XYZ file of C-alpha atoms in Angstrom:
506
model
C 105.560 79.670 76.729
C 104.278 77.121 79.489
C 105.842 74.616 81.095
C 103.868 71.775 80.314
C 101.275 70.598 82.684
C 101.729 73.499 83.956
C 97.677 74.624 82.986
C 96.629 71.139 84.754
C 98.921 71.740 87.825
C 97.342 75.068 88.008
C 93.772 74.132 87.559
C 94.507 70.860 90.399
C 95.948 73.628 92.875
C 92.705 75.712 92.594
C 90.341 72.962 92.917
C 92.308 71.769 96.123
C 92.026 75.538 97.329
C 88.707 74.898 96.807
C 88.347 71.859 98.357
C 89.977 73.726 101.801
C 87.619 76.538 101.600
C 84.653 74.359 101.646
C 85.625 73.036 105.018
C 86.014 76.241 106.114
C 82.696 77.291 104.760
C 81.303 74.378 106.849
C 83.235 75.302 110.269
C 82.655 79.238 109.521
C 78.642 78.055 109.954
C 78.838 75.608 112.727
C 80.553 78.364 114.623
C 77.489 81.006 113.561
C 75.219 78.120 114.859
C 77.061 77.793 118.120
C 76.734 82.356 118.583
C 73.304 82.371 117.721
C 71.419 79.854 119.701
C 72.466 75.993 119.176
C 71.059 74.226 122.600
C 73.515 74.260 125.799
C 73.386 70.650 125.810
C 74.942 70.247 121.889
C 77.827 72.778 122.477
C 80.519 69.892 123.611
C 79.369 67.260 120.663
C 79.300 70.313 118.290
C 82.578 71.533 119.508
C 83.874 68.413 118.918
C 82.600 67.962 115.538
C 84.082 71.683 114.687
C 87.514 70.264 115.842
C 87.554 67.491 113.784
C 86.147 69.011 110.634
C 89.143 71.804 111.466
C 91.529 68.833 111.750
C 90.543 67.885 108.601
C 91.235 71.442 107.334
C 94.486 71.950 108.831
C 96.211 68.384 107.275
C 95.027 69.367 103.807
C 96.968 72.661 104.578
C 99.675 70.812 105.230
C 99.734 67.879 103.429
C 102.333 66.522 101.502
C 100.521 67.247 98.677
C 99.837 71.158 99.241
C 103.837 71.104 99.894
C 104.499 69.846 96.561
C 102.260 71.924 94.893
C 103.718 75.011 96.596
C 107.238 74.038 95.505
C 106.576 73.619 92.217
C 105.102 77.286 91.844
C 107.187 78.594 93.625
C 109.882 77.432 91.436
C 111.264 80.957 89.536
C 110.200 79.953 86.065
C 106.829 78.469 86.928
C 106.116 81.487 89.347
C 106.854 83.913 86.594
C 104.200 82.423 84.749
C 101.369 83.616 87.230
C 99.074 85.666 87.390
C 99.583 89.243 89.640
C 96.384 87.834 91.761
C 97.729 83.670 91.971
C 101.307 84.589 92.885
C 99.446 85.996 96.086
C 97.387 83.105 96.460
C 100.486 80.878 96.261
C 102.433 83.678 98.413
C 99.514 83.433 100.891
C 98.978 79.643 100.923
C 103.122 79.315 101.109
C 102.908 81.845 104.227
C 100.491 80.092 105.977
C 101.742 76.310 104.833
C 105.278 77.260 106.660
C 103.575 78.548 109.737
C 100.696 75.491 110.434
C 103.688 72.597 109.217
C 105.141 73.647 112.569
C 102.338 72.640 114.489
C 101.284 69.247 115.341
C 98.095 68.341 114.068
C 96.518 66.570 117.236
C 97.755 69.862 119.390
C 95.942 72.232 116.778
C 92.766 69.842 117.071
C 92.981 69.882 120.575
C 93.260 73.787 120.522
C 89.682 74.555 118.380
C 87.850 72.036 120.909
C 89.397 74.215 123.677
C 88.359 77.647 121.591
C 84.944 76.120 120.981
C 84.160 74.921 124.376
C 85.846 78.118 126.164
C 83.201 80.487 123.884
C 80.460 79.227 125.331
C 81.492 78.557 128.957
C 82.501 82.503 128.468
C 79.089 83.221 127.851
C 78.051 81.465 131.377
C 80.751 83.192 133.566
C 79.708 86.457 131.375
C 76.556 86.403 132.421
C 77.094 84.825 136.318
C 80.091 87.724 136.019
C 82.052 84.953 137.692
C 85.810 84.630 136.151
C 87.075 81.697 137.827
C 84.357 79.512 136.166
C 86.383 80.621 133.007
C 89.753 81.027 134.218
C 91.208 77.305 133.519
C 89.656 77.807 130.124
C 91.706 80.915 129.836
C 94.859 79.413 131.078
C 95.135 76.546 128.529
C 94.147 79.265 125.858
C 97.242 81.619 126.759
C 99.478 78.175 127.577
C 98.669 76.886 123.868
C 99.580 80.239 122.385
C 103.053 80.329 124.220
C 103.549 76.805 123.184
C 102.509 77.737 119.361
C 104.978 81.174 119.627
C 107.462 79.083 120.748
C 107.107 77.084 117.248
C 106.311 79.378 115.119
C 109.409 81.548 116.067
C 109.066 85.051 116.592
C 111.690 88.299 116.788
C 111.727 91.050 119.099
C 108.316 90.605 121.190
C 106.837 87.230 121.373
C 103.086 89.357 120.704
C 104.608 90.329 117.019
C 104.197 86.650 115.646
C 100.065 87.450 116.679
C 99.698 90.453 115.749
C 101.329 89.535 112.369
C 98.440 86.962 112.335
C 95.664 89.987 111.763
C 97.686 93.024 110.738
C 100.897 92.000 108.950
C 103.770 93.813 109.191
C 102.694 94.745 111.935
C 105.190 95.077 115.608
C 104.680 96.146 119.780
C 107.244 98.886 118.515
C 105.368 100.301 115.819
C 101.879 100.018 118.168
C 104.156 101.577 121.123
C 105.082 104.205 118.807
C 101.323 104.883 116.664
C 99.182 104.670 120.589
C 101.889 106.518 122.414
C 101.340 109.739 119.877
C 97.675 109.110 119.860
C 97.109 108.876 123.904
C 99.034 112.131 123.664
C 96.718 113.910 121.668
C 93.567 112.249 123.135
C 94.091 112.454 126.876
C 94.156 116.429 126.558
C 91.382 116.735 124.646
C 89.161 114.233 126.974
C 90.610 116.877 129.805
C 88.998 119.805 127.734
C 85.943 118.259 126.829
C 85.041 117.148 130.570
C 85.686 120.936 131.368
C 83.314 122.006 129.052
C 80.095 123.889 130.343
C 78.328 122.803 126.989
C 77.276 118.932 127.477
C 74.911 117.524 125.611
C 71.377 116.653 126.995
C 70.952 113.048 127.228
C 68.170 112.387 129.480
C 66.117 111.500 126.771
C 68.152 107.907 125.641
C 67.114 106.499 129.137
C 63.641 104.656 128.250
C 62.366 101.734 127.493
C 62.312 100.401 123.447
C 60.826 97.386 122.626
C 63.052 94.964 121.095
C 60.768 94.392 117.992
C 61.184 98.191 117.533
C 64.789 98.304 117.485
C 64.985 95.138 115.088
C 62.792 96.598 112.750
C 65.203 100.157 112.791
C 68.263 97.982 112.542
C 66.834 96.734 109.074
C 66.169 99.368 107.837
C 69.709 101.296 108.185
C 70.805 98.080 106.611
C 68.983 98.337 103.411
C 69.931 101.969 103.468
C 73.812 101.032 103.646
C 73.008 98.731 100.789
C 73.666 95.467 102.681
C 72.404 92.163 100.645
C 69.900 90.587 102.613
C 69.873 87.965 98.997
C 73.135 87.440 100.628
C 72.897 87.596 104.299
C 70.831 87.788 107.973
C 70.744 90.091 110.765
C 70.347 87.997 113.921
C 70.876 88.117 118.111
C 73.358 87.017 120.125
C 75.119 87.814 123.291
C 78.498 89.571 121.280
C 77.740 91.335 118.015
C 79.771 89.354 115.161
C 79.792 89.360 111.353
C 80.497 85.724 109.505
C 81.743 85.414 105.738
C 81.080 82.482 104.670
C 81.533 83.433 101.081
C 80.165 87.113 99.028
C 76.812 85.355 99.073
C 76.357 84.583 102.678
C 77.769 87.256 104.894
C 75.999 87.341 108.163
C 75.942 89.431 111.240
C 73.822 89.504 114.366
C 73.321 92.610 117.002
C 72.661 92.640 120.544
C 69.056 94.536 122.055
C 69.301 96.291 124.900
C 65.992 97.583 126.362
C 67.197 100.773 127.945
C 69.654 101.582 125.113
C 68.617 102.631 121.486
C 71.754 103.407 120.140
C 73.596 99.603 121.424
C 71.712 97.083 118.339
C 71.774 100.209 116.037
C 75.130 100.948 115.991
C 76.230 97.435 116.817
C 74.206 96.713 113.421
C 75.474 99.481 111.337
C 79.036 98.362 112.361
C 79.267 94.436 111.481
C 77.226 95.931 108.305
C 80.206 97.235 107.633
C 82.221 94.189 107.989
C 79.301 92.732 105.827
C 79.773 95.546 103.255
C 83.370 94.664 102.651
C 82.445 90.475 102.284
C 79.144 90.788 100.087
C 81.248 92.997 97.300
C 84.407 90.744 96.818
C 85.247 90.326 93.469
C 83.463 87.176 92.033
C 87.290 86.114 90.629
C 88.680 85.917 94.406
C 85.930 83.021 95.596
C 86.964 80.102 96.633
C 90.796 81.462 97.131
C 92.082 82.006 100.349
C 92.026 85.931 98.650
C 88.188 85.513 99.367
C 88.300 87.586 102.514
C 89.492 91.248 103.602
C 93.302 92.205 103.479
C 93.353 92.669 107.318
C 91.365 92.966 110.469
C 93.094 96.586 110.313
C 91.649 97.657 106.978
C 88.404 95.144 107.972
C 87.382 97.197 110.982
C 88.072 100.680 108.986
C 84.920 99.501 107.387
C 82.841 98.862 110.240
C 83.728 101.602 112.326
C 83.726 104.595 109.030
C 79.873 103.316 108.700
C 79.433 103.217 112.281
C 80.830 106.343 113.355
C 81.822 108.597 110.264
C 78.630 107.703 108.765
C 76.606 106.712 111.045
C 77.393 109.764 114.219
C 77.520 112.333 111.862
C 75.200 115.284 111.408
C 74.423 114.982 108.257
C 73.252 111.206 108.851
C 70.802 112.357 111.706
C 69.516 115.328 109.516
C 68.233 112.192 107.317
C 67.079 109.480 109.290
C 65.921 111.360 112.771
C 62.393 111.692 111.173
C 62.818 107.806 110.547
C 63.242 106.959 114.360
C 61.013 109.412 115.591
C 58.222 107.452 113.264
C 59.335 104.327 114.360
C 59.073 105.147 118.153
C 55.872 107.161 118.551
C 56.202 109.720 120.901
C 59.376 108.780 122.325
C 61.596 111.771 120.288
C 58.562 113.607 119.855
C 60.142 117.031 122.012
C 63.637 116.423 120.771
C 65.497 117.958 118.447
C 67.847 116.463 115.294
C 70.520 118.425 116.714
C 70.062 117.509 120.324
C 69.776 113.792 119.280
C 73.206 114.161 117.263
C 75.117 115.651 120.447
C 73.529 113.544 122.793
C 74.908 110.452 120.557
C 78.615 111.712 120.541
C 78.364 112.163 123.972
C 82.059 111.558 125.282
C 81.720 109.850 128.670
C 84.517 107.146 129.794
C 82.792 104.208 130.588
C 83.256 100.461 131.481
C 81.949 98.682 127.863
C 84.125 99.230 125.064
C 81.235 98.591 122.040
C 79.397 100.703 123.692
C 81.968 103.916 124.030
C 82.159 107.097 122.543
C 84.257 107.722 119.431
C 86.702 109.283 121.483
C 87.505 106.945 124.675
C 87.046 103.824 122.354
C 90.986 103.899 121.227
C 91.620 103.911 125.674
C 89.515 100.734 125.359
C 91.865 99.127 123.094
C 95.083 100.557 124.458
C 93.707 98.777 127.761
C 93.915 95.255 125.775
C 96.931 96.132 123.818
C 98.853 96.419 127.351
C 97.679 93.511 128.998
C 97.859 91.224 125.879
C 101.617 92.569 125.716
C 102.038 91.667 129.198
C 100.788 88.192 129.310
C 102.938 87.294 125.984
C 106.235 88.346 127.667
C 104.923 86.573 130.824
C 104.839 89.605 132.948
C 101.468 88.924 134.241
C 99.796 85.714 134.586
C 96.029 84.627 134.063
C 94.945 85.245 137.611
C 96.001 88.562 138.108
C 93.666 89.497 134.985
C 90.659 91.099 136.968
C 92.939 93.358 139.337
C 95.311 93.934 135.993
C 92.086 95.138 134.253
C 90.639 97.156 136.976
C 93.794 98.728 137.211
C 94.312 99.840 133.952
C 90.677 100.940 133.346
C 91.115 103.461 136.481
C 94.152 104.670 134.741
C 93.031 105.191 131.423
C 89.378 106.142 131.917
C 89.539 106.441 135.413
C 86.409 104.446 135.916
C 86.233 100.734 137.972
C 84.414 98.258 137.107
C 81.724 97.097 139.469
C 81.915 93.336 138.690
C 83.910 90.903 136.068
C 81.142 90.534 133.886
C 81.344 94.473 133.346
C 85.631 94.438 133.492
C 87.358 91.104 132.090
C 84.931 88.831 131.087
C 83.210 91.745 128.559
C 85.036 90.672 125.643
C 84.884 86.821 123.276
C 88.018 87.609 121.736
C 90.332 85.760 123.992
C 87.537 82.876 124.554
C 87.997 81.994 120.733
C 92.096 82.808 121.016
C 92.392 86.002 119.254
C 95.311 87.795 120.570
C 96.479 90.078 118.686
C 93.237 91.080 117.192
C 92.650 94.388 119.962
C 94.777 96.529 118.614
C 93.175 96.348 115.014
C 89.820 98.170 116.188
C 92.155 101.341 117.020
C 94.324 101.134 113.615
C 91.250 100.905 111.724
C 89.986 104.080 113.174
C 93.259 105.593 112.168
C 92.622 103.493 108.596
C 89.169 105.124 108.378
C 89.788 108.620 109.173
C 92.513 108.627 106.503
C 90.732 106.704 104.215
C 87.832 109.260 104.603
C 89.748 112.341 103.885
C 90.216 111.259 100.493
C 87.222 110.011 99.870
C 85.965 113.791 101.036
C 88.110 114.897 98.264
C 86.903 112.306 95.213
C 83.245 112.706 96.683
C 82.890 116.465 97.547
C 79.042 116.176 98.224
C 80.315 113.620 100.520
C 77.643 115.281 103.330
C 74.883 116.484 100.810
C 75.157 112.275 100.084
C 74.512 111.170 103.247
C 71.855 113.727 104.104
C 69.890 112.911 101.341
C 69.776 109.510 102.189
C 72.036 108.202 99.255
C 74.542 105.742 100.744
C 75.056 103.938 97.553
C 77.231 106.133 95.975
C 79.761 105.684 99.015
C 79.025 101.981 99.285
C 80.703 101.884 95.242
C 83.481 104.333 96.023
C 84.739 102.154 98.448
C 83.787 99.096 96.652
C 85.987 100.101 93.985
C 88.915 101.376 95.825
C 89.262 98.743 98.577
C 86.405 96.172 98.500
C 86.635 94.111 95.512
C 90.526 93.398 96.080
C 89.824 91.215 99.141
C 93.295 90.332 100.389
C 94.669 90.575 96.782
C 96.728 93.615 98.205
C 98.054 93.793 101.598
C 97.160 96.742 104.401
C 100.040 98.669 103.285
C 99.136 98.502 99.715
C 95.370 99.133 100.255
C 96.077 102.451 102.450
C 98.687 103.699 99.679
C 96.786 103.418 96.780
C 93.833 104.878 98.537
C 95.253 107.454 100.122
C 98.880 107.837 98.321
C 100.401 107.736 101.768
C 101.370 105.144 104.443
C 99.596 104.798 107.854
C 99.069 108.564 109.260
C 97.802 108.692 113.496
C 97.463 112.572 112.837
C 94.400 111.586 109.975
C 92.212 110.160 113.319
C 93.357 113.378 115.584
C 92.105 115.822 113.287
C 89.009 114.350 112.576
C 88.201 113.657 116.764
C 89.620 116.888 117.685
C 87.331 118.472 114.543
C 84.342 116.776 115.504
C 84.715 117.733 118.903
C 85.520 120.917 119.499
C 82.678 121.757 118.042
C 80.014 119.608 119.583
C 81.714 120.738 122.695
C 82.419 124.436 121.756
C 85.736 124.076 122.941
């Protein structure tokens, strides 16, 4: 039986939940806005408008009010009484009520006008490939982490308490531990593959394609994948993103590059995946904080399974080489489906990490991982980040980068704060590859699917088994009821050294 108000309670919490993700709705746009084209001369007004509409957000997260409300379902009678799915949304709201109440409102206002600004003055010193026009920006970003770590609280490694922010549960040991076995296995097998006498031809990706061209390409792969366009937009900017705003606006933009076919098409095909995960959230979860994916772990298995998995594989060019030949006249005309498969797993170390090969990607990250770790324990400082970078890229890929704009200033992630993020692009290529061994299993025509064109099916299998939960079950829970087994690096190896060997006749 009920406690009594407790239907009313539970109704008012909801409709201040929603209340909170309306604001967020509204920031999640202005931020679009601000990636895809606002005017240069609006960005500091807007950026100030985004930190006080965030201000806004963060004291109803913290209000007195939301404290109350939290106690009194959290109570052990009243929290019995709850739903499975709104014990995790008071579980999640508790969570993230205990970490922003030890943060000072002006300092976290201050920090999103900082974030705001420091994205687009990125986008300058990208482009001028000059660092110290960002570099202050950069310092006050790292300082007002430290300061927030330092509040927060944090055990072992002062990076776990950021990490925990995008993969949860998640530690520098474990990382240490999954990347140390995985570098072991990759390094050799780069070493083997650069030895090979059978390279793939590749002379035929350096022309010219119009822009218009490669738009029109993008789209279509998107309808294929089953992407809403009822419920989102494919538009430019400088750093391919995806926004979810709610299931029925999920955005994403792509990036043309004239001498590159492959960058906007599998930039596309990847925040479609992103988009695939937002646009088929259960209808239940909107307007909770549940209303989003578990993790940025289990969010970028999504993008990079359709990007790569999908998307690189044989089977997919068996289907849709005819497509691109059609859509650039003349261009493909002498080249074959299988030449154009090889030459698009071509494994080449190289300077831009979205636009590596499936193999030398997880270096990319491994890069970050170590240079995030060492500016958290304070082992390297904000200036030393070009030489620090340059370093490590000659180590890991051996390959230098020939200016900042190609070497430290490549990446937004640390422009808009998120540290931590990095290493969740290699876990969820360890998530996918596990992931897609069972789904091999369940869907045994898995190849016959995606040569004949018919994504859908896929699209539902993994609406059903990971999708529609949103963050109703956490990373861990996700990847054992998927797969019936936690976390496995050895998943990823197989599949790379698989894949491989044979395009390589190693």
């Amino acid at each position: 039986m009920s406690k009594p108000g407790f239907e009313q309670k539970l109704t008012d919490f909801k409709e201040y939940l929603k209340k909170m993700k309306s604001y967020e709705e509204a920031i999640g746009l202005l931020y679009w806005d601000m990636r895809t084209g606002a005017p240069k001369k609006g960005i500091a007004t807007r950026s100030e408008v985004v930190g006080m509409l965030s201000g806004e957000y963060f004291a109803l997260s913290v209000s007195e009010q939301m404290g109350e409300m939290l106690e009194y379902f959290k109570e052990p009678d009243t929290y019995a009484q709850l739903s499975r799915t709104d014990r995790t949304i008071v579980d999640e709201c508790k969570k993230e009520y205990d970490r922003s109440k030890k943060i000072p409102q002006k300092l976290h206002q201050e920090y999103v006008v900082l974030t705001s600004q420091a994205e687009s003055v990125w986008e300058e010193a990208k482009e001028a490939s000059d660092y110290k026009m960002f570099q202050p920006y950069l310092e006050k970003i790292v300082a007002t982490n430290l300061e927030f770590i330092k509040l927060w609280g944090y055990e072992g490694h002062k990076y776990n308490t950021l990490l925990d922010m995008y993969e949860p549960g998640m530690t520098v040991s474990k990382l240490d531990q999954v990347f140390g076995a995985l570098r072991e296995k990759v390094v050799p097998l780069l070493a083997a593959i650069q030895q090979s006498n059978h390279k793939p031809t590749t002379g035929f990706l350096q022309q010219t394609f119009e822009k218009e061209k490669q738009k029109q390409f993008s789209l279509f792969i998107l309808k294929q994948m089953g992407y809403d366009f009822e419920a989102g937009r494919l538009d430019e900017t400088v750093h391919p993103f995806a926004t979810g705003l709610n299931p029925g606006d999920v955005r994403i933009t792509t990036r043309y590059l004239l001498d590159d076919v492959n960058s906007a098409l599998f930039g596309t095909i990847h925040e479609g995946g992103h988009a695939l995960y937002e646009q088929n959230i259960s209808p239940k979860l909107i307007g909770t904080p549940l209303c989003t994916g578990t993790s940025m772990g289990i969010h970028e298995s999504q993008s990079r399974f359709w990007e790569n998995m999908i998307g690189r594989s044989r089977p997919f060019w068996r289907r849709y080489f005819g497509d691109l030949q059609q859509n650039y006249p003349g261009q493909f005309a002498s080249v074959s489906v299988e030449d154009y498969y090889r030459a698009t797993n071509e494994v080449k170390p190289s300077l831009i990490r979205i636009e590596a090969d499936e193999l030398t990607y997880n270096l990319h990250i491994m890069v970050r991982y170590e240079i995030e770790k060492a500016l958290f324990s304070e082992s390297v400082s904000v200036a030393d980040l070009p030489e620090v970078w340059n370093e490590k890229y000659k180590e890991y890929l051996g390959v230098v980068p020939n200016n900042d704009g190609e070497g430290v200033l490549q990446d937004v992630h640390w422009a808009g704060g998120s540290f931590g993020y990095f290493p969740s692009y290699a876990l969820g290529n360890m998530y996918a590859a596990q992931i897609g061994r069972t789904l091999r299993k369940e869907l045994p025509d898995f190849d016959q699917l995606i040569e004949e064109g018919k994504l859908l099916p896929i699209k539902d299998w993994l609406t059903d088994k990971i999708y529609q939960y949103g963050k109703e079950l956490s990373p861990n829970e996700i990847i054992l009821q998927v797969t019936g087994e936690e976390l496995n690096p050895d998943y990823l190896v197989d599949y790379l050294t698989e894949k491989y060997s044979d395009i390589y006749k190693l």
